[in-house]
PDB file of C-alpha atoms in Angstrom:
ATOM      1  CA  UNK G   1       0.302  63.733  66.001  1.00  0.00           C
ATOM      2  CA  UNK G   2       3.738  63.402  67.575  1.00  0.00           C
ATOM      3  CA  UNK G   3       5.938  60.337  67.474  1.00  0.00           C
ATOM      4  CA  UNK G   4       5.196  57.700  70.114  1.00  0.00           C
ATOM      5  CA  UNK G   5       7.229  58.338  73.261  1.00  0.00           C
ATOM      6  CA  UNK G   6       9.489  55.309  72.967  1.00  0.00           C
ATOM      7  CA  UNK G   7      12.677  57.170  73.942  1.00  0.00           C
ATOM      8  CA  UNK G   8      12.804  60.198  76.217  1.00  0.00           C
ATOM      9  CA  UNK G   9      15.920  62.294  76.701  1.00  0.00           C
ATOM     10  CA  UNK G  10      16.306  63.654  80.230  1.00  0.00           C
ATOM     11  CA  UNK G  11      18.481  66.659  81.030  1.00  0.00           C
ATOM     12  CA  UNK G  12      19.502  66.881  84.694  1.00  0.00           C
ATOM     13  CA  UNK G  13      22.314  67.671  87.086  1.00  0.00           C
ATOM     14  CA  UNK G  14      25.626  65.867  87.457  1.00  0.00           C
ATOM     15  CA  UNK G  15      25.444  66.958  91.116  1.00  0.00           C
ATOM     16  CA  UNK G  16      23.060  65.521  93.720  1.00  0.00           C
ATOM     17  CA  UNK G  17      21.909  68.892  95.037  1.00  0.00           C
ATOM     18  CA  UNK G  18      20.629  69.192  98.595  1.00  0.00           C
ATOM     19  CA  UNK G  19      16.923  68.400  98.180  1.00  0.00           C
ATOM     20  CA  UNK G  20      15.938  64.759  98.834  1.00  0.00           C
ATOM     21  CA  UNK G  21      12.687  65.361  96.892  1.00  0.00           C
ATOM     22  CA  UNK G  22      14.716  65.805  93.699  1.00  0.00           C
ATOM     23  CA  UNK G  23      16.581  62.522  94.243  1.00  0.00           C
ATOM     24  CA  UNK G  24      13.244  60.810  94.877  1.00  0.00           C
ATOM     25  CA  UNK G  25      11.753  62.341  91.709  1.00  0.00           C
ATOM     26  CA  UNK G  26      14.683  60.963  89.673  1.00  0.00           C
ATOM     27  CA  UNK G  27      14.145  57.501  91.178  1.00  0.00           C
ATOM     28  CA  UNK G  28      10.397  57.629  90.469  1.00  0.00           C
ATOM     29  CA  UNK G  29      10.896  58.879  86.917  1.00  0.00           C
ATOM     30  CA  UNK G  30      13.342  56.035  86.257  1.00  0.00           C
ATOM     31  CA  UNK G  31      10.848  53.488  87.606  1.00  0.00           C
ATOM     32  CA  UNK G  32       7.979  54.886  85.511  1.00  0.00           C
ATOM     33  CA  UNK G  33      10.060  55.010  82.316  1.00  0.00           C
ATOM     34  CA  UNK G  34      11.078  51.378  82.820  1.00  0.00           C
ATOM     35  CA  UNK G  35       7.493  50.292  83.551  1.00  0.00           C
ATOM     36  CA  UNK G  36       6.238  52.069  80.425  1.00  0.00           C
ATOM     37  CA  UNK G  37       9.091  50.524  78.386  1.00  0.00           C
ATOM     38  CA  UNK G  38      10.363  53.990  77.482  1.00  0.00           C
ATOM     39  CA  UNK G  39      14.113  54.029  76.883  1.00  0.00           C
ATOM     40  CA  UNK G  40      16.045  56.704  78.766  1.00  0.00           C
ATOM     41  CA  UNK G  41      18.443  58.806  76.695  1.00  0.00           C
ATOM     42  CA  UNK G  42      20.767  60.931  78.836  1.00  0.00           C
ATOM     43  CA  UNK G  43      24.305  62.251  79.261  1.00  0.00           C
ATOM     44  CA  UNK G  44      25.881  58.915  80.352  1.00  0.00           C
ATOM     45  CA  UNK G  45      27.139  59.990  83.792  1.00  0.00           C
ATOM     46  CA  UNK G  46      27.093  57.752  86.853  1.00  0.00           C
ATOM     47  CA  UNK G  47      27.172  60.738  89.235  1.00  0.00           C
ATOM     48  CA  UNK G  48      24.565  63.149  90.574  1.00  0.00           C
ATOM     49  CA  UNK G  49      20.899  63.187  89.587  1.00  0.00           C
ATOM     50  CA  UNK G  50      21.972  61.739  86.220  1.00  0.00           C
ATOM     51  CA  UNK G  51      23.426  58.653  87.871  1.00  0.00           C
ATOM     52  CA  UNK G  52      20.445  58.220  90.204  1.00  0.00           C
ATOM     53  CA  UNK G  53      18.037  58.350  87.269  1.00  0.00           C
ATOM     54  CA  UNK G  54      19.992  55.859  85.148  1.00  0.00           C
ATOM     55  CA  UNK G  55      20.404  53.458  88.086  1.00  0.00           C
ATOM     56  CA  UNK G  56      16.663  53.538  88.739  1.00  0.00           C
ATOM     57  CA  UNK G  57      15.814  52.708  85.108  1.00  0.00           C
ATOM     58  CA  UNK G  58      18.321  49.833  85.072  1.00  0.00           C
ATOM     59  CA  UNK G  59      17.208  48.570  88.518  1.00  0.00           C
ATOM     60  CA  UNK G  60      13.673  48.284  87.106  1.00  0.00           C
ATOM     61  CA  UNK G  61      14.871  46.386  84.007  1.00  0.00           C
ATOM     62  CA  UNK G  62      14.596  49.362  81.669  1.00  0.00           C
ATOM     63  CA  UNK G  63      16.899  50.433  78.839  1.00  0.00           C
ATOM     64  CA  UNK G  64      19.340  53.337  78.989  1.00  0.00           C
ATOM     65  CA  UNK G  65      21.296  55.006  76.183  1.00  0.00           C
ATOM     66  CA  UNK G  66      24.098  57.276  77.352  1.00  0.00           C
ATOM     67  CA  UNK G  67      25.671  59.867  75.055  1.00  0.00           C
ATOM     68  CA  UNK G  68      28.904  61.514  76.154  1.00  0.00           C
ATOM     69  CA  UNK G  69      31.693  63.554  74.523  1.00  0.00           C
ATOM     70  CA  UNK G  70      35.201  62.076  74.507  1.00  0.00           C
ATOM     71  CA  UNK G  71      36.672  64.628  76.904  1.00  0.00           C
ATOM     72  CA  UNK G  72      34.174  63.711  79.649  1.00  0.00           C
ATOM     73  CA  UNK G  73      34.605  59.954  79.246  1.00  0.00           C
ATOM     74  CA  UNK G  74      36.595  59.307  82.423  1.00  0.00           C
ATOM     75  CA  UNK G  75      36.112  56.409  84.810  1.00  0.00           C
ATOM     76  CA  UNK G  76      35.016  58.883  87.513  1.00  0.00           C
ATOM     77  CA  UNK G  77      32.156  60.181  85.359  1.00  0.00           C
ATOM     78  CA  UNK G  78      30.934  57.691  82.759  1.00  0.00           C
ATOM     79  CA  UNK G  79      28.436  54.912  83.576  1.00  0.00           C
ATOM     80  CA  UNK G  80      29.780  51.689  82.064  1.00  0.00           C
ATOM     81  CA  UNK G  81      26.712  49.549  82.814  1.00  0.00           C
ATOM     82  CA  UNK G  82      24.330  51.104  80.298  1.00  0.00           C
ATOM     83  CA  UNK G  83      22.356  49.350  77.575  1.00  0.00           C
ATOM     84  CA  UNK G  84      24.245  51.442  75.010  1.00  0.00           C
ATOM     85  CA  UNK G  85      27.037  54.016  75.294  1.00  0.00           C
ATOM     86  CA  UNK G  86      27.605  56.490  72.454  1.00  0.00           C
ATOM     87  CA  UNK G  87      30.739  58.655  72.298  1.00  0.00           C
ATOM     88  CA  UNK G  88      30.822  61.976  70.442  1.00  0.00           C
ATOM     89  CA  UNK G  89      33.591  64.367  69.438  1.00  0.00           C
ATOM     90  CA  UNK G  90      32.147  67.399  71.230  1.00  0.00           C
ATOM     91  CA  UNK G  91      29.205  68.838  73.159  1.00  0.00           C
ATOM     92  CA  UNK G  92      27.311  70.037  70.095  1.00  0.00           C
ATOM     93  CA  UNK G  93      27.429  66.592  68.473  1.00  0.00           C
ATOM     94  CA  UNK G  94      26.265  65.111  71.775  1.00  0.00           C
ATOM     95  CA  UNK G  95      23.145  67.328  71.819  1.00  0.00           C
ATOM     96  CA  UNK G  96      22.427  66.601  68.160  1.00  0.00           C
ATOM     97  CA  UNK G  97      22.630  62.840  68.767  1.00  0.00           C
ATOM     98  CA  UNK G  98      20.404  63.180  71.850  1.00  0.00           C
ATOM     99  CA  UNK G  99      17.814  65.010  69.754  1.00  0.00           C
ATOM    100  CA  UNK G 100      17.975  62.452  66.946  1.00  0.00           C
ATOM    101  CA  UNK G 101      17.710  59.495  69.362  1.00  0.00           C
ATOM    102  CA  UNK G 102      14.674  60.782  71.282  1.00  0.00           C
ATOM    103  CA  UNK G 103      10.923  61.300  70.834  1.00  0.00           C
ATOM    104  CA  UNK G 104      10.650  63.832  73.671  1.00  0.00           C
ATOM    105  CA  UNK G 105      12.623  65.679  76.355  1.00  0.00           C
ATOM    106  CA  UNK G 106      12.281  66.251  80.093  1.00  0.00           C
ATOM    107  CA  UNK G 107      14.351  68.595  82.267  1.00  0.00           C
ATOM    108  CA  UNK G 108      14.814  67.573  85.876  1.00  0.00           C
ATOM    109  CA  UNK G 109      16.589  69.986  88.223  1.00  0.00           C
ATOM    110  CA  UNK G 110      20.193  70.790  87.355  1.00  0.00           C
ATOM    111  CA  UNK G 111      22.634  73.627  86.823  1.00  0.00           C
ATOM    112  CA  UNK G 112      23.932  75.639  83.871  1.00  0.00           C
ATOM    113  CA  UNK G 113      24.422  72.614  81.638  1.00  0.00           C
ATOM    114  CA  UNK G 114      20.850  71.472  82.180  1.00  0.00           C
ATOM    115  CA  UNK G 115      19.478  74.925  81.350  1.00  0.00           C
ATOM    116  CA  UNK G 116      21.710  75.186  78.287  1.00  0.00           C
ATOM    117  CA  UNK G 117      20.443  71.842  76.961  1.00  0.00           C
ATOM    118  CA  UNK G 118      16.826  72.719  77.782  1.00  0.00           C
ATOM    119  CA  UNK G 119      16.887  76.075  76.024  1.00  0.00           C
ATOM    120  CA  UNK G 120      18.733  74.801  72.981  1.00  0.00           C
ATOM    121  CA  UNK G 121      16.191  72.022  72.442  1.00  0.00           C
ATOM    122  CA  UNK G 122      13.334  74.528  72.994  1.00  0.00           C
ATOM    123  CA  UNK G 123      14.908  76.928  70.489  1.00  0.00           C
ATOM    124  CA  UNK G 124      15.172  74.120  67.927  1.00  0.00           C
ATOM    125  CA  UNK G 125      11.466  73.379  68.516  1.00  0.00           C
ATOM    126  CA  UNK G 126      10.563  77.067  68.151  1.00  0.00           C
ATOM    127  CA  UNK G 127      12.487  77.178  64.851  1.00  0.00           C
ATOM    128  CA  UNK G 128      10.792  74.048  63.525  1.00  0.00           C
ATOM    129  CA  UNK G 129      13.979  71.954  63.537  1.00  0.00           C
ATOM    130  CA  UNK G 130      12.084  69.223  65.416  1.00  0.00           C
ATOM    131  CA  UNK G 131       8.496  68.733  66.576  1.00  0.00           C
ATOM    132  CA  UNK G 132       9.013  66.792  69.814  1.00  0.00           C
ATOM    133  CA  UNK G 133       7.521  67.704  73.222  1.00  0.00           C
ATOM    134  CA  UNK G 134       9.676  69.346  75.890  1.00  0.00           C
ATOM    135  CA  UNK G 135       8.678  69.078  79.549  1.00  0.00           C
ATOM    136  CA  UNK G 136       9.842  70.644  82.820  1.00  0.00           C
ATOM    137  CA  UNK G 137       9.448  68.496  85.930  1.00  0.00           C
ATOM    138  CA  UNK G 138       8.959  71.230  88.516  1.00  0.00           C
ATOM    139  CA  UNK G 139       9.884  69.189  91.586  1.00  0.00           C
ATOM    140  CA  UNK G 140       9.454  71.143  94.816  1.00  0.00           C
ATOM    141  CA  UNK G 141       9.027  74.360  92.769  1.00  0.00           C
ATOM    142  CA  UNK G 142      12.636  74.176  91.574  1.00  0.00           C
ATOM    143  CA  UNK G 143      11.746  75.688  88.202  1.00  0.00           C
ATOM    144  CA  UNK G 144       9.114  78.189  89.431  1.00  0.00           C
ATOM    145  CA  UNK G 145      11.493  81.208  89.144  1.00  0.00           C
ATOM    146  CA  UNK G 146      12.366  80.131  85.586  1.00  0.00           C
ATOM    147  CA  UNK G 147       8.681  79.806  84.697  1.00  0.00           C
ATOM    148  CA  UNK G 148       8.163  83.328  86.085  1.00  0.00           C
ATOM    149  CA  UNK G 149      11.001  84.546  83.868  1.00  0.00           C
ATOM    150  CA  UNK G 150       9.352  83.005  80.791  1.00  0.00           C
ATOM    151  CA  UNK G 151       6.134  84.815  81.693  1.00  0.00           C
ATOM    152  CA  UNK G 152       8.111  88.060  82.046  1.00  0.00           C
ATOM    153  CA  UNK G 153       9.534  87.480  78.552  1.00  0.00           C
ATOM    154  CA  UNK G 154       5.972  87.225  77.237  1.00  0.00           C
ATOM    155  CA  UNK G 155       4.919  90.342  79.151  1.00  0.00           C
ATOM    156  CA  UNK G 156       7.913  92.302  77.783  1.00  0.00           C
ATOM    157  CA  UNK G 157       7.256  91.048  74.227  1.00  0.00           C
ATOM    158  CA  UNK G 158      10.448  89.006  73.833  1.00  0.00           C
ATOM    159  CA  UNK G 159       8.557  85.698  73.715  1.00  0.00           C
ATOM    160  CA  UNK G 160       5.234  84.976  72.039  1.00  0.00           C
ATOM    161  CA  UNK G 161       2.465  83.241  73.974  1.00  0.00           C
ATOM    162  CA  UNK G 162       2.542  80.471  71.338  1.00  0.00           C
ATOM    163  CA  UNK G 163       6.216  79.789  71.986  1.00  0.00           C
ATOM    164  CA  UNK G 164       5.748  80.097  75.750  1.00  0.00           C
ATOM    165  CA  UNK G 165       3.156  77.303  75.441  1.00  0.00           C
ATOM    166  CA  UNK G 166       5.846  74.995  74.034  1.00  0.00           C
ATOM    167  CA  UNK G 167       7.198  74.572  77.589  1.00  0.00           C
ATOM    168  CA  UNK G 168       5.104  71.811  79.186  1.00  0.00           C
ATOM    169  CA  UNK G 169       5.198  71.986  82.983  1.00  0.00           C
ATOM    170  CA  UNK G 170       4.066  69.795  85.862  1.00  0.00           C
ATOM    171  CA  UNK G 171       5.294  68.772  89.296  1.00  0.00           C
ATOM    172  CA  UNK G 172       3.794  65.302  88.727  1.00  0.00           C
ATOM    173  CA  UNK G 173       5.554  62.775  86.467  1.00  0.00           C
ATOM    174  CA  UNK G 174       2.351  61.115  85.247  1.00  0.00           C
ATOM    175  CA  UNK G 175       0.706  64.425  84.380  1.00  0.00           C
ATOM    176  CA  UNK G 176       3.833  65.653  82.565  1.00  0.00           C
ATOM    177  CA  UNK G 177       4.035  62.491  80.454  1.00  0.00           C
ATOM    178  CA  UNK G 178       0.319  62.878  79.624  1.00  0.00           C
ATOM    179  CA  UNK G 179       0.910  66.456  78.455  1.00  0.00           C
ATOM    180  CA  UNK G 180       3.814  65.246  76.330  1.00  0.00           C
ATOM    181  CA  UNK G 181       1.722  62.474  74.772  1.00  0.00           C
ATOM    182  CA  UNK G 182      -1.008  65.012  73.892  1.00  0.00           C
ATOM    183  CA  UNK G 183       1.397  67.634  72.536  1.00  0.00           C
ATOM    184  CA  UNK G 184       0.521  69.179  69.185  1.00  0.00           C
ATOM    185  CA  UNK G 185       3.610  70.674  67.541  1.00  0.00           C
ATOM    186  CA  UNK G 186       3.200  74.171  66.124  1.00  0.00           C
ATOM    187  CA  UNK G 187       3.372  74.771  62.380  1.00  0.00           C
ATOM    188  CA  UNK G 188       6.801  75.674  61.042  1.00  0.00           C
ATOM    189  CA  UNK G 189       7.383  79.449  61.326  1.00  0.00           C
ATOM    190  CA  UNK G 190       6.210  81.136  58.126  1.00  0.00           C
ATOM    191  CA  UNK G 191       9.332  83.233  57.825  1.00  0.00           C
ATOM    192  CA  UNK G 192      11.431  80.055  57.555  1.00  0.00           C
ATOM    193  CA  UNK G 193       9.552  79.142  54.359  1.00  0.00           C
ATOM    194  CA  UNK G 194      10.238  82.455  52.624  1.00  0.00           C
ATOM    195  CA  UNK G 195      12.463  81.909  49.615  1.00  0.00           C
ATOM    196  CA  UNK G 196      15.912  83.373  50.156  1.00  0.00           C
ATOM    197  CA  UNK G 197      17.347  85.699  47.523  1.00  0.00           C
TER     198      UNK G 197
END
């Protein structure tokens, strides 16, 4: 059994993008997290999809923990109205603190930073460094090309089917949360338990 989903870390864009469906998905996710009393953990920005999501959680009386590195903590970027604001020395420490603070992870649409965070947390799961569910909210098929790429990795034998199955996908928030709640983490890779010489 996984930990109860009391805190979910959401990776998403610091830009708004040009698809109103994505903005609406961020608003709905924020509302649902607040209603379920799930604390949002995110990158602490007040701009873009990140800001929309945080505002929605707070507007619905939910809790939000923002984690941001020092060099990004400018008045133009950082959200100062959060339940808790954590400052880190660098990006790596930020991701580590996000992982430690959360019981699960969701990627909403975003750019390079969102993908980098998503794949690092998936790699940590694959390596047995955590056992928390990771979900993709595939709003308006935003992540469909990425899902195709994962399937190509399996086909070309660069990704096992077991590790491909670690990526939980849905276009519906409720269904994605259900998949995350039912997630069974894989056993730690055997080769990690081999005694080093």
